[in-house]
């Protein structure tokens, strides 16, 4: 087990930076997820940790020991990729035993470890099969088994379940999280799927275009995104954004838009007056923070027209038009609004976010 530190780490391919000045501390035994869209530098980061890619600048440390110049085999990390790279002609047992054989471990010890890992992953009955006789999920378990028999210092999982079907992915999320908790081995887990990161990680590192945007617990990243990009990337359906003016309304500061006029809290007003020179901000609200109704509420509200409704099993998503812009509201399936009807939305004031229109930085 190891603490992993990234200190001002850069990766460049020619002149093109793929990872820019990355700084992350991943505590011993914790589960770090690197989250971001395709091409943001996740795999490059993992490959530098594994020793498969040269570190252009900066340092990577395991327990405060710089590992930049260590050969991959001396780093004691085990990696699982999306394509599990199993040997097609070897049995499941031989695939899992291979890393231990290569290290010259004796046969009885190998058997003990493979048997224990197979039991943990519930693949004991598959040990004699060959990879082509396995389903995608089973193959992925074998790949994970091959990683855990080594009892490495660190797991590096790079989109290991991205290609599995939705149901199996949901199952494997729980399995991998449980496995990491029970082994206590430090895990760096790469994914482009915010739901995976949110549901599994202790800490999420959100990356965009090679840069770390935010490092925090799933709750922090969801509730207090540092900028509009993170706010829009984390959460499904995505956060709604509406540009509006910040105006004084008597004593109060309010978000003003053709379809609403909503006073902010005193604390929010203080932040806006201190930080924003602009009169226009990008207001953000999550679909599940809005309550929707066909009856006009007495208090402050947003007014819109229902564009379309989508029933998603236990939830309904309502798309609402606000003066040419579209927002989404998550509500109960009993909601009876129809396309074209006028509707009203309310939200707790502490659920509003505001971002700079210029830089995207969060005011709150
Ligand atoms: P991710 O895993 O987040 O999809 P990658 O780390 O694979 O992102 O890639 C980050 C950027 O670096 C991309 O623009 C990609 O095209 C580029 N890149 C990755 N590997 C190489 C390589 N071997 N040579 C040149 N460019 C690369
Ligand atoms: Mg990748």
Short mmCIF file of C-alpha atoms and ligand atoms in Angstrom, two decimals:
data_model
loop_
_atom_site.label_atom_id
_atom_site.label_comp_id
_atom_site.label_asym_id
_atom_site.label_seq_id
_atom_site.Cartn_x
_atom_site.Cartn_y
_atom_site.Cartn_z
CA UNK A 1 0.00 0.00 0.00
CA UNK A 2 1.18 3.45 -0.74
CA UNK A 3 0.39 7.12 -0.66
CA UNK A 4 0.71 8.50 -4.18
CA UNK A 5 1.71 12.10 -4.88
CA UNK A 6 1.76 14.00 -8.14
CA UNK A 7 3.92 17.11 -7.91
CA UNK A 8 3.75 19.52 -10.85
CA UNK A 9 3.50 16.63 -13.29
CA UNK A 10 3.51 17.34 -17.03
CA UNK A 11 3.15 15.06 -20.01
CA UNK A 12 3.89 16.38 -23.46
CA UNK A 13 3.75 14.47 -26.75
CA UNK A 14 6.08 16.58 -28.90
CA UNK A 15 4.90 20.10 -28.13
CA UNK A 16 1.39 19.04 -27.27
CA UNK A 17 0.72 19.04 -23.53
CA UNK A 18 -1.62 16.19 -22.52
CA UNK A 19 -1.24 16.67 -18.75
CA UNK A 20 -0.53 20.13 -17.37
CA UNK A 21 1.05 20.73 -13.99
CA UNK A 22 -0.87 18.07 -12.12
CA UNK A 23 -0.85 18.18 -8.32
CA UNK A 24 -2.69 15.45 -6.42
CA UNK A 25 -2.12 13.71 -3.09
CA UNK A 26 -3.80 10.31 -2.89
CA UNK A 27 -3.67 9.00 0.71
CA UNK A 28 -2.59 5.44 1.47
CA UNK A 29 -5.50 3.02 1.17
CA UNK A 30 -7.84 5.50 -0.48
CA UNK A 31 -9.84 5.33 -3.69
CA UNK A 32 -9.05 8.16 -6.10
CA UNK A 33 -11.03 8.50 -9.29
CA UNK A 34 -9.68 10.55 -12.17
CA UNK A 35 -12.77 11.75 -14.02
CA UNK A 36 -12.98 13.58 -17.33
CA UNK A 37 -14.04 13.31 -20.96
CA UNK A 38 -12.13 11.38 -23.59
CA UNK A 39 -8.79 12.99 -24.41
CA UNK A 40 -8.41 14.95 -21.17
CA UNK A 41 -5.20 13.14 -20.16
CA UNK A 42 -6.44 10.37 -17.85
CA UNK A 43 -4.63 7.46 -19.48
CA UNK A 44 -1.46 9.49 -19.92
CA UNK A 45 -1.53 10.13 -16.17
CA UNK A 46 -2.01 6.43 -15.40
CA UNK A 47 0.70 5.37 -17.81
CA UNK A 48 3.17 7.71 -16.14
CA UNK A 49 2.35 6.15 -12.76
CA UNK A 50 2.78 2.64 -14.19
CA UNK A 51 6.05 3.56 -15.85
CA UNK A 52 4.76 2.98 -19.38
CA UNK A 53 5.21 6.62 -20.32
CA UNK A 54 8.04 9.04 -19.59
CA UNK A 55 7.23 11.88 -17.17
CA UNK A 56 8.00 15.08 -19.10
CA UNK A 57 8.37 17.24 -15.97
CA UNK A 58 7.56 17.08 -12.28
CA UNK A 59 7.61 14.12 -9.91
CA UNK A 60 5.47 11.15 -8.97
CA UNK A 61 6.12 9.79 -5.48
CA UNK A 62 5.04 6.64 -3.65
CA UNK A 63 5.29 7.22 0.10
CA UNK A 64 7.46 10.27 -0.54
CA UNK A 65 9.90 8.24 -2.67
CA UNK A 66 10.36 9.64 -6.17
CA UNK A 67 9.59 6.88 -8.68
CA UNK A 68 10.17 8.72 -11.98
CA UNK A 69 13.20 6.63 -12.86
CA UNK A 70 12.06 3.26 -11.49
CA UNK A 71 11.48 0.53 -14.08
CA UNK A 72 7.81 -0.51 -14.40
CA UNK A 73 8.47 -3.92 -12.84
CA UNK A 74 10.02 -2.30 -9.78
CA UNK A 75 7.05 -0.05 -9.05
CA UNK A 76 4.84 -2.79 -7.62
CA UNK A 77 1.66 -1.55 -9.28
CA UNK A 78 -1.00 -3.65 -11.00
CA UNK A 79 -2.97 -2.21 -13.88
CA UNK A 80 -6.34 -3.22 -15.32
CA UNK A 81 -7.36 -1.81 -18.68
CA UNK A 82 -10.63 -1.65 -20.57
CA UNK A 83 -9.43 -4.42 -22.89
CA UNK A 84 -8.44 -7.01 -20.37
CA UNK A 85 -5.52 -8.38 -22.41
CA UNK A 86 -5.93 -11.99 -21.30
CA UNK A 87 -3.84 -14.72 -22.91
CA UNK A 88 -6.36 -16.50 -25.18
CA UNK A 89 -4.66 -19.91 -25.05
CA UNK A 90 -4.22 -20.02 -21.29
CA UNK A 91 -6.89 -21.06 -18.82
CA UNK A 92 -8.33 -18.62 -16.32
CA UNK A 93 -6.11 -20.20 -13.66
CA UNK A 94 -2.98 -19.79 -15.78
CA UNK A 95 -3.90 -16.22 -16.69
CA UNK A 96 -4.22 -15.33 -13.04
CA UNK A 97 -1.12 -17.27 -12.01
CA UNK A 98 1.06 -15.74 -14.71
CA UNK A 99 2.29 -12.61 -12.88
CA UNK A 100 3.32 -14.75 -9.90
CA UNK A 101 5.07 -17.31 -12.12
CA UNK A 102 7.02 -14.52 -13.76
CA UNK A 103 8.21 -13.53 -10.30
CA UNK A 104 9.36 -17.06 -9.62
CA UNK A 105 6.93 -17.80 -6.80
CA UNK A 106 6.55 -21.46 -5.85
CA UNK A 107 3.60 -23.46 -7.11
CA UNK A 108 1.86 -23.98 -3.77
CA UNK A 109 1.96 -20.28 -2.93
CA UNK A 110 0.63 -19.46 -6.41
CA UNK A 111 -2.22 -21.90 -5.99
CA UNK A 112 -3.12 -20.44 -2.63
CA UNK A 113 -3.26 -16.88 -3.96
CA UNK A 114 -5.13 -17.68 -7.17
CA UNK A 115 -7.67 -19.76 -5.26
CA UNK A 116 -8.23 -16.98 -2.74
CA UNK A 117 -8.58 -14.29 -5.44
CA UNK A 118 -10.96 -16.49 -7.46
CA UNK A 119 -13.10 -16.99 -4.40
CA UNK A 120 -13.20 -13.28 -3.66
CA UNK A 121 -14.28 -12.54 -7.23
CA UNK A 122 -16.67 -15.50 -7.37
CA UNK A 123 -14.98 -17.08 -10.37
CA UNK A 124 -13.76 -20.30 -8.70
CA UNK A 125 -15.92 -22.38 -11.04
CA UNK A 126 -14.31 -20.79 -14.11
CA UNK A 127 -10.65 -21.57 -13.41
CA UNK A 128 -10.33 -24.27 -16.09
CA UNK A 129 -12.03 -22.27 -18.83
CA UNK A 130 -10.36 -20.27 -21.58
CA UNK A 131 -11.10 -16.56 -22.12
CA UNK A 132 -13.26 -17.17 -25.21
CA UNK A 133 -15.60 -19.25 -23.03
CA UNK A 134 -16.28 -16.30 -20.74
CA UNK A 135 -18.72 -13.37 -20.85
CA UNK A 136 -17.39 -9.80 -20.85
CA UNK A 137 -18.04 -9.43 -17.13
CA UNK A 138 -16.31 -12.72 -16.34
CA UNK A 139 -13.27 -11.74 -18.41
CA UNK A 140 -13.08 -8.48 -16.54
CA UNK A 141 -13.12 -10.34 -13.23
CA UNK A 142 -10.25 -12.50 -14.41
CA UNK A 143 -8.29 -9.38 -15.35
CA UNK A 144 -8.97 -7.95 -11.91
CA UNK A 145 -8.05 -11.30 -10.35
CA UNK A 146 -4.73 -11.24 -12.15
CA UNK A 147 -4.12 -7.79 -10.65
CA UNK A 148 -5.02 -8.70 -7.07
CA UNK A 149 -3.03 -11.97 -6.83
CA UNK A 150 0.10 -9.85 -6.94
CA UNK A 151 -0.91 -7.98 -3.79
CA UNK A 152 0.54 -4.80 -5.27
CA UNK A 153 1.15 -1.50 -3.54
CA UNK A 154 -1.23 0.25 -5.87
CA UNK A 155 -4.06 -0.58 -8.28
CA UNK A 156 -4.40 1.37 -11.51
CA UNK A 157 -7.75 0.73 -13.18
CA UNK A 158 -8.25 2.49 -16.52
CA UNK A 159 -11.92 2.45 -17.60
CA UNK A 160 -12.11 -1.23 -16.64
CA UNK A 161 -15.87 -1.59 -17.11
CA UNK A 162 -16.57 1.01 -19.81
CA UNK A 163 -17.62 -1.52 -22.45
CA UNK A 164 -19.86 -3.70 -20.25
CA UNK A 165 -23.62 -3.34 -20.51
CA UNK A 166 -25.38 -0.96 -18.12
CA UNK A 167 -26.66 -3.59 -15.71
CA UNK A 168 -23.33 -5.33 -15.37
CA UNK A 169 -21.56 -1.99 -14.98
CA UNK A 170 -23.80 -1.12 -12.07
CA UNK A 171 -23.03 -4.49 -10.49
CA UNK A 172 -19.27 -4.21 -11.07
CA UNK A 173 -19.19 -0.71 -9.56
CA UNK A 174 -20.28 -2.16 -6.26
CA UNK A 175 -17.96 -5.15 -6.59
CA UNK A 176 -14.85 -3.11 -7.30
CA UNK A 177 -15.59 -0.66 -4.51
CA UNK A 178 -16.12 -3.52 -2.07
CA UNK A 179 -12.95 -5.23 -3.24
CA UNK A 180 -10.86 -2.09 -2.77
CA UNK A 181 -12.33 -1.53 0.71
CA UNK A 182 -11.71 -5.09 1.80
CA UNK A 183 -8.14 -5.27 0.46
CA UNK A 184 -7.32 -1.74 1.62
CA UNK A 185 -5.04 -1.22 -1.38
CA UNK A 186 -4.68 2.30 -2.76
CA UNK A 187 -6.68 2.61 -5.98
CA UNK A 188 -6.47 5.07 -8.84
CA UNK A 189 -9.49 4.51 -11.03
CA UNK A 190 -9.94 6.32 -14.34
CA UNK A 191 -13.35 6.88 -15.87
CA UNK A 192 -15.24 9.26 -18.15
CA UNK A 193 -18.46 8.25 -16.39
CA UNK A 194 -19.34 10.65 -13.60
CA UNK A 195 -21.72 8.14 -12.05
CA UNK A 196 -18.86 5.64 -11.60
CA UNK A 197 -16.64 8.24 -9.99
CA UNK A 198 -19.43 9.57 -7.78
CA UNK A 199 -20.51 6.15 -6.57
CA UNK A 200 -17.09 4.59 -5.95
CA UNK A 201 -14.43 7.12 -5.05
CA UNK A 202 -13.32 8.69 -1.78
CA UNK A 203 -11.83 11.53 -3.80
CA UNK A 204 -12.52 12.64 -7.36
CA UNK A 205 -9.97 14.48 -9.49
CA UNK A 206 -11.91 16.16 -12.28
CA UNK A 207 -9.77 16.79 -15.37
CA UNK A 208 -10.47 18.83 -18.49
CA UNK A 209 -8.03 19.45 -21.35
CA UNK A 210 -5.08 18.17 -19.34
CA UNK A 211 -5.79 20.33 -16.32
CA UNK A 212 -7.04 19.37 -12.90
CA UNK A 213 -10.23 21.32 -12.34
CA UNK A 214 -11.20 20.16 -8.87
CA UNK A 215 -10.08 17.65 -6.27
CA UNK A 216 -12.63 16.74 -3.64
CA UNK A 217 -15.04 14.20 -2.25
CA UNK A 218 -17.98 13.24 -4.46
CA UNK A 219 -20.22 15.43 -2.28
CA UNK A 220 -17.93 18.45 -2.54
CA UNK A 221 -17.63 18.14 -6.29
CA UNK A 222 -21.39 17.76 -6.69
CA UNK A 223 -22.50 20.39 -4.19
CA UNK A 224 -19.72 22.94 -4.60
CA UNK A 225 -18.32 22.71 -8.12
CA UNK A 226 -15.46 25.19 -8.55
CA UNK A 227 -16.52 26.24 -12.02
CA UNK A 228 -19.29 25.90 -14.57
CA UNK A 229 -17.43 23.20 -16.46
CA UNK A 230 -17.29 20.86 -13.44
CA UNK A 231 -20.87 21.80 -12.55
CA UNK A 232 -22.04 20.77 -16.00
CA UNK A 233 -19.98 17.60 -16.20
CA UNK A 234 -20.92 16.10 -12.84
CA UNK A 235 -24.58 15.20 -12.36
CA UNK A 236 -27.17 13.60 -14.61
CA UNK A 237 -29.32 15.20 -15.93
CA UNK A 238 -26.79 18.03 -16.09
CA UNK A 239 -27.05 21.27 -14.15
CA UNK A 240 -29.17 23.95 -15.85
CA UNK A 241 -27.49 27.23 -16.73
CA UNK A 242 -29.35 30.45 -17.44
CA UNK A 243 -27.72 33.83 -17.94
CA UNK A 244 -29.38 36.56 -15.95
CA UNK A 245 -28.77 40.03 -14.54
CA UNK A 246 -27.89 40.78 -10.95
CA UNK A 247 -29.96 43.77 -9.87
CA UNK A 248 -30.94 45.55 -6.71
CA UNK A 249 -34.57 45.17 -5.79
CA UNK A 250 -35.07 47.53 -2.87
CA UNK A 251 -32.84 46.17 -0.12
CA UNK A 252 -32.39 42.84 -1.85
CA UNK A 253 -30.10 41.59 -4.60
CA UNK A 254 -31.93 39.47 -7.17
CA UNK A 255 -31.38 37.31 -10.25
CA UNK A 256 -33.42 39.04 -12.92
CA UNK A 257 -34.52 37.38 -16.14
CA UNK A 258 -37.60 37.82 -18.36
CA UNK A 259 -39.10 34.71 -16.72
CA UNK A 260 -38.10 35.25 -13.10
CA UNK A 261 -36.97 37.69 -10.45
CA UNK A 262 -35.51 35.85 -7.51
CA UNK A 263 -33.86 37.39 -4.46
CA UNK A 264 -30.62 35.72 -3.36
CA UNK A 265 -29.58 35.19 0.27
CA UNK A 266 -27.66 37.92 2.08
CA UNK A 267 -24.53 35.76 1.96
CA UNK A 268 -24.92 35.21 -1.80
CA UNK A 269 -25.52 38.96 -2.27
CA UNK A 270 -22.31 39.74 -0.37
CA UNK A 271 -20.29 37.33 -2.56
CA UNK A 272 -21.79 38.73 -5.75
CA UNK A 273 -21.08 42.32 -4.82
CA UNK A 274 -17.52 41.48 -3.74
CA UNK A 275 -16.56 39.29 -6.69
CA UNK A 276 -18.59 40.22 -9.68
CA UNK A 277 -18.01 43.47 -11.49
CA UNK A 278 -20.42 42.29 -14.14
CA UNK A 279 -24.12 42.77 -14.08
CA UNK A 280 -24.66 39.46 -15.86
CA UNK A 281 -23.91 36.07 -14.31
CA UNK A 282 -24.47 32.48 -15.32
CA UNK A 283 -26.98 31.13 -12.86
CA UNK A 284 -26.96 27.36 -12.24
CA UNK A 285 -29.54 25.06 -10.73
CA UNK A 286 -29.69 21.26 -10.70
CA UNK A 287 -32.78 19.57 -12.21
CA UNK A 288 -33.59 17.87 -8.90
CA UNK A 289 -33.34 21.13 -6.95
CA UNK A 290 -36.36 22.56 -8.76
CA UNK A 291 -39.95 21.80 -7.80
CA UNK A 292 -42.41 22.08 -10.67
CA UNK A 293 -46.13 22.79 -10.57
CA UNK A 294 -48.97 23.77 -12.90
CA UNK A 295 -50.39 26.09 -10.24
CA UNK A 296 -48.79 29.46 -9.74
CA UNK A 297 -47.06 29.52 -6.36
CA UNK A 298 -47.47 32.47 -4.02
CA UNK A 299 -43.74 33.06 -3.57
CA UNK A 300 -40.88 33.74 -5.98
CA UNK A 301 -40.75 31.39 -8.92
CA UNK A 302 -39.64 30.79 -12.48
CA UNK A 303 -42.30 30.68 -15.17
CA UNK A 304 -41.95 28.59 -18.31
CA UNK A 305 -43.65 26.48 -20.97
CA UNK A 306 -43.43 22.71 -21.00
CA UNK A 307 -41.51 21.63 -24.08
CA UNK A 308 -41.56 17.87 -23.57
CA UNK A 309 -41.85 15.32 -20.75
CA UNK A 310 -39.90 12.06 -20.48
CA UNK A 311 -40.94 9.31 -18.13
CA UNK A 312 -37.89 7.44 -16.83
CA UNK A 313 -39.33 4.74 -14.62
CA UNK A 314 -39.33 6.21 -11.12
CA UNK A 315 -38.64 9.78 -12.29
CA UNK A 316 -39.95 12.19 -14.84
CA UNK A 317 -37.77 14.71 -16.66
CA UNK A 318 -39.59 17.81 -17.83
CA UNK A 319 -37.95 20.07 -20.40
CA UNK A 320 -39.13 23.63 -19.91
CA UNK A 321 -38.68 26.64 -22.15
CA UNK A 322 -37.74 29.93 -20.50
CA UNK A 323 -37.66 32.80 -23.01
CA UNK A 324 -35.97 30.72 -25.71
CA UNK A 325 -33.68 28.80 -23.33
CA UNK A 326 -34.30 25.26 -22.22
CA UNK A 327 -33.97 23.88 -18.68
CA UNK A 328 -34.71 20.44 -17.26
CA UNK A 329 -36.56 19.55 -14.09
CA UNK A 330 -36.59 16.18 -12.37
CA UNK A 331 -39.91 15.41 -10.79
CA UNK A 332 -42.19 12.54 -9.78
CA UNK A 333 -43.84 10.44 -12.54
CA UNK A 334 -47.27 11.59 -11.33
CA UNK A 335 -46.67 15.09 -12.74
CA UNK A 336 -49.47 15.74 -15.20
CA UNK A 337 -48.17 18.64 -17.30
CA UNK A 338 -48.56 18.49 -21.06
CA UNK A 339 -46.51 20.01 -23.86
CA UNK A 340 -47.22 23.73 -24.29
CA UNK A 341 -48.71 24.24 -20.82
CA UNK A 342 -47.46 27.02 -18.57
CA UNK A 343 -45.60 25.75 -15.51
CA UNK A 344 -43.92 27.24 -12.45
CA UNK A 345 -40.74 26.25 -10.66
CA UNK A 346 -39.40 27.00 -7.21
CA UNK A 347 -36.17 26.14 -5.43
CA UNK A 348 -34.51 26.68 -2.09
CA UNK A 349 -32.25 29.70 -2.32
CA UNK A 350 -29.24 27.78 -1.10
CA UNK A 351 -29.51 25.52 -4.17
CA UNK A 352 -28.70 28.31 -6.61
CA UNK A 353 -25.22 28.55 -8.07
CA UNK A 354 -23.72 31.52 -9.84
CA UNK A 355 -20.72 31.50 -12.16
CA UNK A 356 -18.71 34.19 -13.89
CA UNK A 357 -19.84 34.51 -17.49
CA UNK A 358 -16.27 35.33 -18.50
CA UNK A 359 -14.18 32.73 -16.66
CA UNK A 360 -16.77 30.19 -15.53
CA UNK A 361 -15.43 30.43 -11.95
CA UNK A 362 -18.05 29.72 -9.31
CA UNK A 363 -19.18 32.59 -7.07
CA UNK A 364 -21.27 30.10 -5.09
P1 LIG B 1 -7.87 10.04 -21.98
O1 LIG B 1 -7.35 8.78 -21.41
O2 LIG B 1 -8.40 11.02 -20.96
O3 LIG B 1 -8.87 9.83 -23.08
P2 LIG B 1 -5.19 10.37 -23.08
O4 LIG B 1 -4.27 10.52 -21.93
O5 LIG B 1 -5.25 9.04 -23.75
O6 LIG B 1 -6.65 10.85 -22.66
O7 LIG B 1 -4.83 11.45 -24.17
C1 LIG B 1 -4.64 12.81 -23.87
C2 LIG B 1 -4.20 13.56 -25.12
O8 LIG B 1 -2.91 13.11 -25.51
C3 LIG B 1 -5.11 13.31 -26.31
O9 LIG B 1 -5.18 14.51 -27.03
C4 LIG B 1 -4.39 12.25 -27.11
O10 LIG B 1 -4.69 12.33 -28.45
C5 LIG B 1 -2.94 12.57 -26.82
N1 LIG B 1 -2.09 11.35 -26.82
C6 LIG B 1 -2.24 10.27 -26.05
N2 LIG B 1 -1.28 9.36 -26.29
C7 LIG B 1 -0.49 9.88 -27.25
C8 LIG B 1 0.69 9.44 -27.93
N3 LIG B 1 1.25 8.26 -27.66
N4 LIG B 1 1.21 10.27 -28.86
C9 LIG B 1 0.67 11.47 -29.12
N5 LIG B 1 -0.44 11.94 -28.52
C10 LIG B 1 -1.01 11.19 -27.60
MG1 LIG B 2 -7.96 6.78 -21.76
#
